[in-house]
């Protein structure tokens, strides 16, 4: 199988997204975050291509303005000189002038801060947008067990002490922890790709960095041979998952950036027109609103019932009454006990009867809690030991409004 790092990542995040992109070959509509991120990458690539005649900050921002992917007005440039009108990006328009202006200024800020922190450069640029192909031989003795993993590394530098550095730019709004970066699959795959491309490079001489442009911070990590071997295992495992997948959608906050929303069964209904939402002449949208209205009323009633019960309980307690009467019914005081057993005694009785294992059934809730506290390797092993006994489908109600959802989507 030939697969790129980004497709593996797509599959991990959502198998259905992988299917749309890699199997059905449906072109994903671009989100503004993707357009913006790609554009910043393009500007930085151009900038480093000017090595050794790097332009001054003005020159970098000039390029940024002149190739901006849409219709930014010169007013966005905060009074800088212009060398022409900005370019239009095919198939993409900003929602409104304010949104475009905000993104434009954010990009300008990122580049200015990046320039001030990183220039003059302290390293030698070795390569930009480096393509790699790593062969992963799953079954070396059998034909057909080979997989080819492909990827593109944003930048490779050689540092003054002779070490090499892989740098990948990120334009997202979240900065991960050092631990997230240490366990980042993308960087492990890049190290693997680089090792295959230039076998003489030693892992101990290789730094792997993610540069978070929004925060102007770089987080570095290193990889060992053991990490690389584990990465290969993870890739093979993911490839097996792809080969056996039914490509179910996996809804997550990443849906906000997914261009397949109008197709996908999780989001399609959100984009359907009024006539498509009719069902046997019934307006289903109105019925859903009716459901949430009734649920709100039910919640209020339940709250009132709780308050009334509390009051009645206080009354019966103060009066020392076991039973209290109204015209439509009465309350009776009942007693229940919380029971526990002597575990050893219980084992003694039940084990000979072959019933001890039955009561030791795994408590899924407790396991979920424990999983968060144990090391990642043990967590992965537990993940592998998981099997689906039975699938239940049910509808879960969520009271996020349409307006709130529209604000979250990119
Ligand atoms: S919208 Fe979400 S669930 Fe649907 S394909 Fe995209 S990522 Fe998957």
XYZ file of C-alpha atoms and ligand atoms in Angstrom, residues 14 16-17 20 249-251 255 258 260-261 264 266-267, ligand 1:
22
model
C -11.925 10.138 10.876
C -14.908 8.426 6.602
C -12.861 11.518 5.772
C -13.910 10.498 0.798
C -17.503 8.806 10.530
C -15.723 9.882 13.722
C -17.202 13.146 14.873
C -15.242 18.410 11.979
C -13.611 19.398 7.518
C -16.780 17.123 3.622
C -19.468 18.290 6.066
C -21.069 13.333 5.620
C -23.010 13.489 10.725
C -23.381 16.989 9.244
S -17.414 16.176 9.053
Fe -16.407 15.116 10.759
S -17.339 13.105 10.785
Fe -17.797 13.989 8.780
S -16.165 13.298 7.429
Fe -15.528 15.249 8.233
S -14.305 14.788 10.076
Fe -15.486 12.953 9.524
